[in-house]
mmCIF file of C-alpha atoms in Angstrom:
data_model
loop_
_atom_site.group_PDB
_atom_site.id
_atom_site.type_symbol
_atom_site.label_atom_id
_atom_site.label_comp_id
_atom_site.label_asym_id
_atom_site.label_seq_id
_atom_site.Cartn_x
_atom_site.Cartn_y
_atom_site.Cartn_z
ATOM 1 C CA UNK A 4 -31.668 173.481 -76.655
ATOM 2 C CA UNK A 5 -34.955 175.376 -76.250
ATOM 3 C CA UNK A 6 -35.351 176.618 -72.585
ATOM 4 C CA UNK A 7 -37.761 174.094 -71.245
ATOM 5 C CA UNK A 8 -35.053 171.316 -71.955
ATOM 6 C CA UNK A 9 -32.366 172.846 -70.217
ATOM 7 C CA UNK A 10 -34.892 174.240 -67.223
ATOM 8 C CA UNK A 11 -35.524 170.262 -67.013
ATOM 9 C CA UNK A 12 -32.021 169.469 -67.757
ATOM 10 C CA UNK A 13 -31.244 171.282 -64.893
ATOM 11 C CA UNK A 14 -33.468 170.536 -62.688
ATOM 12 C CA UNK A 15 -32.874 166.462 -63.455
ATOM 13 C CA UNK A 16 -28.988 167.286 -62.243
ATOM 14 C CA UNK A 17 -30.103 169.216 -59.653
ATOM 15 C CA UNK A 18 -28.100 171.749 -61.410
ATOM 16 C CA UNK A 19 -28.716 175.130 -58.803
ATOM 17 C CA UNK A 20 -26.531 177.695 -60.574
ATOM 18 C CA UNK A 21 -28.042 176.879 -63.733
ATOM 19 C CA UNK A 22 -31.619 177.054 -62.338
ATOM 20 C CA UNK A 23 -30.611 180.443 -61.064
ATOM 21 C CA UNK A 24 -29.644 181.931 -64.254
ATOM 22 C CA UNK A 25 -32.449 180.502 -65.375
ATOM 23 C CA UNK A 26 -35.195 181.311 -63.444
ATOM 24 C CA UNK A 27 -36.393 184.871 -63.955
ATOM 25 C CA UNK A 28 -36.856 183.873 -67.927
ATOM 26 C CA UNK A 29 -38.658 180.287 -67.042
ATOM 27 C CA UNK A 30 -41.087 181.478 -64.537
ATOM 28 C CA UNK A 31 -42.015 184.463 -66.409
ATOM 29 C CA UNK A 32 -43.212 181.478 -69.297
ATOM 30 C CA UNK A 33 -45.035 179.816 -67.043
ATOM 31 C CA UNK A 34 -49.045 181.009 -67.070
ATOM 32 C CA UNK A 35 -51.429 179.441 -64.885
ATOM 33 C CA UNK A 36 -50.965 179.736 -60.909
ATOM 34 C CA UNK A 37 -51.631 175.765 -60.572
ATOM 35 C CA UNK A 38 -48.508 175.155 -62.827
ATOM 36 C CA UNK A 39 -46.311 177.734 -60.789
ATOM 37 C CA UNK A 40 -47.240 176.174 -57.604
ATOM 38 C CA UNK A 41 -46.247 172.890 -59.030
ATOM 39 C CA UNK A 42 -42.674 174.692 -60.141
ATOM 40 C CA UNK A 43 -42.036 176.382 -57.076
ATOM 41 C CA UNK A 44 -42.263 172.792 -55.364
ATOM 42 C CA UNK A 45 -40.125 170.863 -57.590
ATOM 43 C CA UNK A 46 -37.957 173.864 -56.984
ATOM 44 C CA UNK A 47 -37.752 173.853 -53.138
ATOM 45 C CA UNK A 48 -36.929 170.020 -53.083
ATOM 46 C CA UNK A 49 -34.059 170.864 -55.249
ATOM 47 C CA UNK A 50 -32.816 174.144 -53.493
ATOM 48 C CA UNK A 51 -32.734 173.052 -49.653
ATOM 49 C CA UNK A 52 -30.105 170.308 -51.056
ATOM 50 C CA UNK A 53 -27.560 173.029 -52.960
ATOM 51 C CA UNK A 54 -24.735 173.665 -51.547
ATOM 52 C CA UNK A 55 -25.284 177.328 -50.954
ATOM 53 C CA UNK A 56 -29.137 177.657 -51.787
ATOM 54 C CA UNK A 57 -29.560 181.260 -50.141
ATOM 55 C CA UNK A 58 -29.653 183.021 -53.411
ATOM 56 C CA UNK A 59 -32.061 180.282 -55.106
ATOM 57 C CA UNK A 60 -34.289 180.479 -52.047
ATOM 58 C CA UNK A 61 -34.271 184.232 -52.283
ATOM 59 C CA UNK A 62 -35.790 184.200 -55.366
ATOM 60 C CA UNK A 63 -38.201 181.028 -54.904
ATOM 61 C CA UNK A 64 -39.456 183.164 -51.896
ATOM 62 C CA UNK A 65 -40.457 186.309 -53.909
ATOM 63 C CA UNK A 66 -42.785 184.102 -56.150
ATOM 64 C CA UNK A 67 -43.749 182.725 -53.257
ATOM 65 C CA UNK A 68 -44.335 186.126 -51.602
ATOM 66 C CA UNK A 69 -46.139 187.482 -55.086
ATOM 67 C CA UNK A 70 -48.729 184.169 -54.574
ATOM 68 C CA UNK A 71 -49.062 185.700 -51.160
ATOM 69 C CA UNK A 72 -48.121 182.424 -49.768
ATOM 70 C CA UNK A 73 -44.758 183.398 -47.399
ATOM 71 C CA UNK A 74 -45.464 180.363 -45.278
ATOM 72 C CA UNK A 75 -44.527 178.203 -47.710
ATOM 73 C CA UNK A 76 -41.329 180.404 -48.566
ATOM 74 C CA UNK A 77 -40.238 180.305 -44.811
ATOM 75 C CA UNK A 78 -41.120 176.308 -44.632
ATOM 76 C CA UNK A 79 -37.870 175.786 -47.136
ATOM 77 C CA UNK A 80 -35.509 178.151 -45.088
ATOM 78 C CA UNK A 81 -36.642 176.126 -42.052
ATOM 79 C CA UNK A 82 -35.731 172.908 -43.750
ATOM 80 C CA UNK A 83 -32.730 173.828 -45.039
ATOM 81 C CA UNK A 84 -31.685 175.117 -40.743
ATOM 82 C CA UNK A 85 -32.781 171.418 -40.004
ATOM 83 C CA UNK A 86 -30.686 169.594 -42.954
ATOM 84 C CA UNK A 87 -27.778 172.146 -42.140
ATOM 85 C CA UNK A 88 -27.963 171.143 -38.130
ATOM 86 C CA UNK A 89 -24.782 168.774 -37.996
ATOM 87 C CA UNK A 90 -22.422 171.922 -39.032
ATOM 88 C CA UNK A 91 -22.066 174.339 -36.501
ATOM 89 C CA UNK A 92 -20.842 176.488 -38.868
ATOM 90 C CA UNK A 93 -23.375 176.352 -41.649
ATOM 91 C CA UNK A 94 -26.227 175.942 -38.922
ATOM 92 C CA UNK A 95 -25.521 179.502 -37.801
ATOM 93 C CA UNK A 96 -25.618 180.422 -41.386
ATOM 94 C CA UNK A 97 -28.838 178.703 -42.438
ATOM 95 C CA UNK A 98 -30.447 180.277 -39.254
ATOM 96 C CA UNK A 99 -29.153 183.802 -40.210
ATOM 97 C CA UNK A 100 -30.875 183.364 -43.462
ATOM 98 C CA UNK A 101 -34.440 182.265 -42.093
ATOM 99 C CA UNK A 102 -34.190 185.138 -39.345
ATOM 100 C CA UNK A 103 -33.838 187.631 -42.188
ATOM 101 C CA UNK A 104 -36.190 185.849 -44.492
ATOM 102 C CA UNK A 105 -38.761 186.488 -41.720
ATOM 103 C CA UNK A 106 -37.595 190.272 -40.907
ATOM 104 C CA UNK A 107 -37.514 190.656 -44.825
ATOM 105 C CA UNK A 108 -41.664 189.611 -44.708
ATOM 106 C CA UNK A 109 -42.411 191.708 -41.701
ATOM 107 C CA UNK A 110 -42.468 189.398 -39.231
ATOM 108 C CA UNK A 111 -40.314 190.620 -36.560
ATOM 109 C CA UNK A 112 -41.652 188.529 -33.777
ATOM 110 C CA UNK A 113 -40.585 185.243 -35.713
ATOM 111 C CA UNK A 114 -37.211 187.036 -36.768
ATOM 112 C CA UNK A 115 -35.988 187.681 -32.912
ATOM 113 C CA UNK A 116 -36.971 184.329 -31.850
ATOM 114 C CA UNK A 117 -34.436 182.858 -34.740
ATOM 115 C CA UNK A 118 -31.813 185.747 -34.002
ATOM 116 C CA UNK A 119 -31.914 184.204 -30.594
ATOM 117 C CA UNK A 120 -31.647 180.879 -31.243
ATOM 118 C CA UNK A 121 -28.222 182.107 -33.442
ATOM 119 C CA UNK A 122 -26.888 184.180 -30.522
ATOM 120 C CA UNK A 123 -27.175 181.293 -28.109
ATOM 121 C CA UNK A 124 -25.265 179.321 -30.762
ATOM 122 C CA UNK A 125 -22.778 181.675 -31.511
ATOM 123 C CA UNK A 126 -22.281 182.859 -27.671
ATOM 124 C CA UNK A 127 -21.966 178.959 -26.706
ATOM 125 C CA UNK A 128 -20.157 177.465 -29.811
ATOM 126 C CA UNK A 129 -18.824 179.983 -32.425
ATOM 127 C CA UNK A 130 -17.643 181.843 -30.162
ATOM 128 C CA UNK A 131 -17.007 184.553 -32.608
ATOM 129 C CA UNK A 132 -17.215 188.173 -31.297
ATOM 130 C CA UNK A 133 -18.005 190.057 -34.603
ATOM 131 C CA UNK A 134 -21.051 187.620 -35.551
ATOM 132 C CA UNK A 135 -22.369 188.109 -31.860
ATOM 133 C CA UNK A 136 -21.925 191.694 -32.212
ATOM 134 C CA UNK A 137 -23.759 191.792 -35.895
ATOM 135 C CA UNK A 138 -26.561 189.353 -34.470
ATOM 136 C CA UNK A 139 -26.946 191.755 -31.225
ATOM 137 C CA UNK A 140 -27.398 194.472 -33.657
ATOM 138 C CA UNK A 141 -30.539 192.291 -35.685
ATOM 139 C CA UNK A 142 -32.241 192.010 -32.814
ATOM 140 C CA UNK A 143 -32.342 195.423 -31.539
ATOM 141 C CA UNK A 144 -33.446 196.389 -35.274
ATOM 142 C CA UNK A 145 -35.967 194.012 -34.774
ATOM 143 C CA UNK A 146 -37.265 195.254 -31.466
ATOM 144 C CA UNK A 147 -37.528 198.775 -32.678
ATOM 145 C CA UNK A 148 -39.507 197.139 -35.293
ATOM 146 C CA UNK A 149 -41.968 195.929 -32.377
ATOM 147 C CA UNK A 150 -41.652 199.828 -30.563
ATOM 148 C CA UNK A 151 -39.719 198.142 -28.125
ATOM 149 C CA UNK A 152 -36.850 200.885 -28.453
ATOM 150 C CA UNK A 153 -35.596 200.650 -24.974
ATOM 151 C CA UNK A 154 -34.465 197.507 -25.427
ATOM 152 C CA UNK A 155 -33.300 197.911 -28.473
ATOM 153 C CA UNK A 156 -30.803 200.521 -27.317
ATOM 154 C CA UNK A 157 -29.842 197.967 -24.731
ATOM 155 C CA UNK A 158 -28.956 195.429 -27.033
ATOM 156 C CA UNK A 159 -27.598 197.815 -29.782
ATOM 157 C CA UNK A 160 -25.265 198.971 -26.844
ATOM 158 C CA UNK A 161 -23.543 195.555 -26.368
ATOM 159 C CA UNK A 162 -22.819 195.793 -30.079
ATOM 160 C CA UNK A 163 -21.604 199.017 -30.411
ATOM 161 C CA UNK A 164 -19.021 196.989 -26.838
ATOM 162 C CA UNK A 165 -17.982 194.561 -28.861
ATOM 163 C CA UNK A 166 -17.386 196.236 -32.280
ATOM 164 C CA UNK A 167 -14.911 199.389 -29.895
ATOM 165 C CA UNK A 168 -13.048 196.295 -28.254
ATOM 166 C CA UNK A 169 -12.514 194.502 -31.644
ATOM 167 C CA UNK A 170 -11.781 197.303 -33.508
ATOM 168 C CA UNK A 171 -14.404 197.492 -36.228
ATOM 169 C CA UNK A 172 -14.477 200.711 -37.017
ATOM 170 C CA UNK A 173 -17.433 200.313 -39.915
ATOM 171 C CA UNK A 174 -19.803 198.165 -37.751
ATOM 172 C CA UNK A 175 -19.433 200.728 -34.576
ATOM 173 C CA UNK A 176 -19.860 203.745 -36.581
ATOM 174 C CA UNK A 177 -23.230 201.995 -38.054
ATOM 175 C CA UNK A 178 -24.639 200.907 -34.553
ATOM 176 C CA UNK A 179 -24.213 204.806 -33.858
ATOM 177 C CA UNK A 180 -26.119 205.320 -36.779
ATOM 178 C CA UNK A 181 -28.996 203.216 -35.044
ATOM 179 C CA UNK A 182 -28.662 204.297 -31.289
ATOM 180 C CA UNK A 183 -28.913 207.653 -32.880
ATOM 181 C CA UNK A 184 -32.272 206.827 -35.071
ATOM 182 C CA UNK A 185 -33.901 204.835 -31.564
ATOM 183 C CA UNK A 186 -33.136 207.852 -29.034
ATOM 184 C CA UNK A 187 -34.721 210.097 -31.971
ATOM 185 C CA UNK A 188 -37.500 208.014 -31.871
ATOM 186 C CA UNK A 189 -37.939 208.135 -28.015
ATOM 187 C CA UNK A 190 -38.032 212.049 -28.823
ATOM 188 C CA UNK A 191 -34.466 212.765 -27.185
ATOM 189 C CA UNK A 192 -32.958 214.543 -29.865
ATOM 190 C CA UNK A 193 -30.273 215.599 -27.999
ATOM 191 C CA UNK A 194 -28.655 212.857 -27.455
ATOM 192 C CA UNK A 195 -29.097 211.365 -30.984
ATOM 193 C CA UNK A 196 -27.559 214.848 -32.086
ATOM 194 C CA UNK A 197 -24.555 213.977 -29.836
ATOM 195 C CA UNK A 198 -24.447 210.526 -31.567
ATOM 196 C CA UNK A 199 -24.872 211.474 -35.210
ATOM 197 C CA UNK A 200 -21.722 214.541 -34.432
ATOM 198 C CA UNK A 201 -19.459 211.052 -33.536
ATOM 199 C CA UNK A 202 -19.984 209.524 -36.640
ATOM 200 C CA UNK A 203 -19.344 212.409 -38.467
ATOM 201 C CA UNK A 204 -16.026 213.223 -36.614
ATOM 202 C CA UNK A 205 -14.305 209.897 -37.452
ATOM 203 C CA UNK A 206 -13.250 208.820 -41.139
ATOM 204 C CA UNK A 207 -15.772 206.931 -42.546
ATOM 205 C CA UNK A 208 -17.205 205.760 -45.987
ATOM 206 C CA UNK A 209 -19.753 207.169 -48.159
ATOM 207 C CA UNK A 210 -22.793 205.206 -47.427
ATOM 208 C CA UNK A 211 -22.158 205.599 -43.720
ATOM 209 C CA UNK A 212 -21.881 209.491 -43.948
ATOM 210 C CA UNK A 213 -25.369 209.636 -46.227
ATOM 211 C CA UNK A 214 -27.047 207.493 -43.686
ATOM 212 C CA UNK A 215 -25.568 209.950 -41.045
ATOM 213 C CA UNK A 216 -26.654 212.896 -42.457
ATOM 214 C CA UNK A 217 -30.568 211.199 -43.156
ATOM 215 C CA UNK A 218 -30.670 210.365 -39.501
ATOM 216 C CA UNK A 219 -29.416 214.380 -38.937
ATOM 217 C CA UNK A 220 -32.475 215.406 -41.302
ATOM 218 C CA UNK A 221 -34.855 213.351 -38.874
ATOM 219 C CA UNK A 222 -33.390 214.936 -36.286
ATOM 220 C CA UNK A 223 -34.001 218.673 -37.041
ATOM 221 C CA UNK A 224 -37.329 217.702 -39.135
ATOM 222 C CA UNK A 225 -38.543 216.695 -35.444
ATOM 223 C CA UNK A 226 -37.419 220.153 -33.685
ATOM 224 C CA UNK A 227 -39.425 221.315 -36.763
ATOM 225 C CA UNK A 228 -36.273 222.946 -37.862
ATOM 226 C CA UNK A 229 -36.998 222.319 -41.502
ATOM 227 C CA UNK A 230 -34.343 224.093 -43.019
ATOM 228 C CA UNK A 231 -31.542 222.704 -41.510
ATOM 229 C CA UNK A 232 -33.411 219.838 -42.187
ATOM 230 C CA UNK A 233 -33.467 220.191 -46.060
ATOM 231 C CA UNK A 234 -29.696 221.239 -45.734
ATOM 232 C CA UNK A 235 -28.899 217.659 -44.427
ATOM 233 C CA UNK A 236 -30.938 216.227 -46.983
ATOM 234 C CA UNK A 237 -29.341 218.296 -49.760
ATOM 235 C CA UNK A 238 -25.491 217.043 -48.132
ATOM 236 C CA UNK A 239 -26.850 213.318 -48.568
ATOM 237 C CA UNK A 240 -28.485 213.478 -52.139
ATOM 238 C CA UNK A 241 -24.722 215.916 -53.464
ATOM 239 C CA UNK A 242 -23.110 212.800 -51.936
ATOM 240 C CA UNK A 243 -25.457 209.925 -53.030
ATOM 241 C CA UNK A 244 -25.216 210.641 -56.196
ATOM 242 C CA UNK A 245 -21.594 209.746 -57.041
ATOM 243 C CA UNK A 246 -22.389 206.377 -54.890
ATOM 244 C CA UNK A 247 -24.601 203.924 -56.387
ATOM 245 C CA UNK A 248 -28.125 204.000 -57.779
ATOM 246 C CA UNK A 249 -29.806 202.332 -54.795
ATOM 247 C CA UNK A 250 -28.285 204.604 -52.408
ATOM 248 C CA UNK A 251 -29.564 207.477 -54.319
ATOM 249 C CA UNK A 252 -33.007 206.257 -54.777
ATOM 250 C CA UNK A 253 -32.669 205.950 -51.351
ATOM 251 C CA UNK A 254 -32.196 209.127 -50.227
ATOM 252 C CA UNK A 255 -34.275 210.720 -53.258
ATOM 253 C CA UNK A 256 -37.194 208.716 -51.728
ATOM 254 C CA UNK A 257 -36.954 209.929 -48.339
ATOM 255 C CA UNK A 258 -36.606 213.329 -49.768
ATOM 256 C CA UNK A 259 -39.985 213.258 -51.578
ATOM 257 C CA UNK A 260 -41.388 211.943 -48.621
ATOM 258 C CA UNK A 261 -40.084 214.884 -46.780
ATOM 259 C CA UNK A 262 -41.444 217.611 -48.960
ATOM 260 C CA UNK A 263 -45.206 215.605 -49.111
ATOM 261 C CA UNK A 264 -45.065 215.767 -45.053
ATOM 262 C CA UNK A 265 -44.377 219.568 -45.298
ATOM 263 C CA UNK A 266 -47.268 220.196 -48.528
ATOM 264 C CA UNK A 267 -49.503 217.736 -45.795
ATOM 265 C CA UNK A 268 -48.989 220.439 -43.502
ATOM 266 C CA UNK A 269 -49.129 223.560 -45.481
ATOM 267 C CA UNK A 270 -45.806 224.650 -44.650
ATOM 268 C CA UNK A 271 -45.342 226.024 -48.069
ATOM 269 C CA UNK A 272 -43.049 228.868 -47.464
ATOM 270 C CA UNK A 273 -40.333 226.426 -46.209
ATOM 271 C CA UNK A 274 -40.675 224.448 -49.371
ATOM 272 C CA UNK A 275 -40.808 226.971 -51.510
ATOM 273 C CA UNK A 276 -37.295 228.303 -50.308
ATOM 274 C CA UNK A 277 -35.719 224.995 -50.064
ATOM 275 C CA UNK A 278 -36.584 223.737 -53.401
ATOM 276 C CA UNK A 279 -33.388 225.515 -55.733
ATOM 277 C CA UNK A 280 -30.804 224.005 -53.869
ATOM 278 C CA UNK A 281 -31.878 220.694 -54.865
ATOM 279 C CA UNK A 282 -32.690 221.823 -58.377
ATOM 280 C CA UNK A 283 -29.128 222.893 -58.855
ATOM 281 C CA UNK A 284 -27.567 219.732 -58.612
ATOM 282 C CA UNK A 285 -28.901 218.429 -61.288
ATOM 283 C CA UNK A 286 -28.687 218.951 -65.208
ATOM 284 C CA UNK A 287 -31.721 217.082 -66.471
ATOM 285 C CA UNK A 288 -35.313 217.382 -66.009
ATOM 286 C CA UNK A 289 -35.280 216.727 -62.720
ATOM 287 C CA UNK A 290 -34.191 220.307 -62.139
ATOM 288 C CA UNK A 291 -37.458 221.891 -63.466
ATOM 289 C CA UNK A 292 -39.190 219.004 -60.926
ATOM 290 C CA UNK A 293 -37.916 220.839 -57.766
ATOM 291 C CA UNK A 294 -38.281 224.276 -59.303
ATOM 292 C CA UNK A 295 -42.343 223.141 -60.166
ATOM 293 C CA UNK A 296 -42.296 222.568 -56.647
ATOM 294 C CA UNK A 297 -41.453 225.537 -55.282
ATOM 295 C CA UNK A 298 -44.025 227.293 -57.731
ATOM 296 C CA UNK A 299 -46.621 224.752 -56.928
ATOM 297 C CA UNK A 300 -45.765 225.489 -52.993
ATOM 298 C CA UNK A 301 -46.194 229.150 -53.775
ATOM 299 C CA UNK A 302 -49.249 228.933 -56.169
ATOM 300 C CA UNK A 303 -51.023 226.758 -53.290
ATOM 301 C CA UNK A 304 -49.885 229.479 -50.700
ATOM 302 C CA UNK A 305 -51.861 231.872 -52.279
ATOM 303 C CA UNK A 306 -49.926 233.292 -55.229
ATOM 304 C CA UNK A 307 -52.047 232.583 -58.467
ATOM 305 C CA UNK A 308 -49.279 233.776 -60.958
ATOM 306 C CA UNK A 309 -46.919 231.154 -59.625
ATOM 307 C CA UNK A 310 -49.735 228.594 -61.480
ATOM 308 C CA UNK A 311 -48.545 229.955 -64.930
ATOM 309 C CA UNK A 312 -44.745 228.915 -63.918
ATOM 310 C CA UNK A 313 -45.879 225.525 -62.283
ATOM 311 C CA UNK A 314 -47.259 224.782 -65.580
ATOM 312 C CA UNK A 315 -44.402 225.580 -67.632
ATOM 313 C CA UNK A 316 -41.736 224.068 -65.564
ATOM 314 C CA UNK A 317 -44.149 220.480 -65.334
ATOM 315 C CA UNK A 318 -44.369 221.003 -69.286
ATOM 316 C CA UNK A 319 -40.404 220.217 -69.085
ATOM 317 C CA UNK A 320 -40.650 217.367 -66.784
ATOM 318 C CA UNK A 321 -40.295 213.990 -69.344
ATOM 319 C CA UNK A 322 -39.992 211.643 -66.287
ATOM 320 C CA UNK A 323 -43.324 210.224 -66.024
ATOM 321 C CA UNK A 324 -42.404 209.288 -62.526
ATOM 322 C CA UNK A 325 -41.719 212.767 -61.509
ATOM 323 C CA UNK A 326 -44.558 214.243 -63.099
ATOM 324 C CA UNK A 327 -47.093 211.633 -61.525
ATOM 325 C CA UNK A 328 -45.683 212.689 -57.839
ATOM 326 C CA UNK A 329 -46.499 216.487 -59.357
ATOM 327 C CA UNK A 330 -49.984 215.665 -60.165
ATOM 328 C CA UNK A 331 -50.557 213.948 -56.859
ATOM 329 C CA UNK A 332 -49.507 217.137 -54.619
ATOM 330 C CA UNK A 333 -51.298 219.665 -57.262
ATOM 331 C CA UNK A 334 -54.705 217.597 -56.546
ATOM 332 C CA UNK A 335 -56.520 219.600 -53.532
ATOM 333 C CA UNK A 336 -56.761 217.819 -50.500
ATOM 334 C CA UNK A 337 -60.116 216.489 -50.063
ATOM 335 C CA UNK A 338 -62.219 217.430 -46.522
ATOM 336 C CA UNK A 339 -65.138 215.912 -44.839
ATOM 337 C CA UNK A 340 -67.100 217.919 -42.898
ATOM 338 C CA UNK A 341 -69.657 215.335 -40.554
ATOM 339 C CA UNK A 342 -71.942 217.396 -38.401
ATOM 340 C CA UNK A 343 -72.588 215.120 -35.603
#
C-alpha cells in the first residue's frame, strides 16, 4: 500500500496513532498551501475525537504555526477542552494542554487566563496538591513573561509551600531555580545567590544542577563578574555533556550568547582568558572554535599577530555551524555617525 492509501486508510478509521506515524512523511508530499489547509482540516476533525490527541495536535499546530495561522491551531485545543468538559479529570488535562499551547506561541496573556481557569478547577474539584502546586508554578512563569515578576514570586512562593509540605523534593528544588532567576531579574542578586546556594546544597539530579549553575552564571554576569561567570558556565557545559543532547545545546547556546554579549561590549581581555577552559573539554573541532576565539578576542583588542592564529585555528573548524558564528563576530561592527 502506497502512502496515500494508508494516509486515507487511516484517516477513514479515524486511525490517530497511525496518522501520527504518518504525518511528518505525508505532509512533507503535499505541495500547494490550498491542499495543506484542506489536510490540516480533515485532520483537526479527526484529532479533537482521539482518545489522547495531545501529541497529534502538537504536530497539526506546528503546520499550523509554519502557515502563520496559530488561531486556527488554538481553535482545536479549545474544542477538544469543550468535548472533554464532562470529565473532571480529562477537562483539567485538555485545559493544561491549550494553556501551554498558548504559552508555547507567545501568548502569555491567553495562557494565564486558561492556567486560571485549571487552578479554580483543580483548587475546587481535583483537589490535588501537586497539580495546584505545578499550575501555581505556570502562572508565575507566565507573569514573568508579562514583567510582572512581583507577582510571579508571589505565586511561585505558594508552590515552592506546597511542594516542602508534600515532599517533592524535584519540583521545590526547581521553583528555587525560578524564585532565584525572578529576584535576579528585579536586580537583587543577593538573594537569588542565597537561593541558587540551596539548590546546590541538597541532592539533586543533573538537569536541575546545570540549570542551577546557568542561573549562577546570570547571576555573576550581572555583578559584571565575568569570570566567575564563565566558571559556572564551564561547570554546566562539563556536566551537560554526559546528559542529553538538548540539555547540552542548551547550555552551549547560552554560552555563545554569553561570549557575543562580552565581544558586543569589547570586553576582550575577559574572553580571551576564559576561552581554554572550554576548549579543553572537548576532543573535536570544537576545541580549535574556542581557541579562534580567544585569538579573534585578542586580534580585535589590538594584537595583529593573533590574526595569523585566528586564521589557522578557523582553518580547523569543519562545523559549518561553528564557523558561521566565527564569521559573524570577525565582521566589524558597523557605526552611524548622524550629525544632527
Amino acid at each position: 500500500m502506497n502512502l496515500k492509501d494508508e494516509w486515507e486508510k487511516a484517516l477513514a478509521e479515524k486511525d490517530c496513532e497511525k496518522l501520527l506515524e504518518l504525518f511528518d512523511d505525508y505532509i512533507d508530499s503535499i505541495e500547494s498551501e490550498e491542499e495543506l489547509r484542506k489536510e490540516l482540516k480533515r485532520l483537526g476533525e479527526v484529532a479533537i475525537k482521539c482518545d489522547d490527541p495531545y501529541d497529534f495536535l502538537h504536530e497539526i499546530a506546528h503546520v499550523y504555526a509554519h502557515l502563520d495561522d496559530v488561531k486556527s491551531a488554538i481553535e482545536l485545543y479549545r474544542r477538544v477542552v469543550e468535548r472533554k468538559k464532562d470529565d473532571p479529570e480529562e477537562y483539567a488535562t485538555a485545559l493544561y494542554y491549550l494553556a501551554d499551547a498558548y504559552e508555547h506561541f507567545g501568548m502569555p496573556k491567553e495562557a494565564i487566563e486558561t492556567y486560571q481557569k485549571l487552578l479554580e478547577h483543580e483548587e475546587k474539584v481535583l483537589k490535588n496538591d501537586k497539580e495546584i502546586a505545578l499550575t501555581l508554578a505556570n502562572l508565575a512563569v507566565n507573569y514573568d513573561e508579562l514583567g510582572e515578576t512581583e507577582k510571579a514570586i508571589e505565586l511561585m512562593e505558594r508552590a515552592r509551600e506546597i511542594f516542602e509540605r508534600i515532599n517533592d523534593e524535584k519540583n521545590r528544588l526547581i521553583s528555587l531555580l525560578d524564585l532565584a532567576h525572578f529576584h535576579y531579574e528585579l536586580g537583587d542578586y543577593e538573594k537569588a545567590e542565597e537561593l541558587i546556594k540551596e539548590v546546590l546544597r541538597n541532592p539533586r539530579d543533573d538537569e536541575i544542577e546545570i540549570n542551577a549553575k546557568l542561573v549562577e552564571a546570570e547571576i555573576h554576569a550581572g555583578r559584571e563578574d565575568y569570570d566567575r561567570a564563565f566558571k559556572a558556565l564551564r561547570e554546566a557545559l562539563l556536566k551537560a555533556i554526559n546528559v542529553s543532547d538538548d540539555i547540552f545545546g542548551v547550555v552551549f547556546d547560552t554560552l555563545v550568547d554569553f561570549i557575543e554579549g562580552l565581544f558586543n561590549e569589547e570586553a576582550y581581555d575577559v574572553i580571551a582568558r576564559n576561552m581554554e577552559t572550554f576548549a579543553e573539554l572537548f576532543e573535536d573541532d570544537t576545541a580549535y572554535f574556542f581557541r579562534a576565539i580567544s585569538e579573534l578576542a585578542r586580534w580585535k583588542s589590538g594584537d595583529e599577530e593573533a590574526k595569523k592564529r585566528f586564521d589557522e585555528l578557523y582553518s580547523k573548524v569543519e562545523n559549518e555551524e561553528l564557523r558561521s558564528i566565527l564569521d559573524e563576530w570577525k565582521r566589524p561592527k558597523l557605526s552611524l555617525s548622524l550629525g544632527l
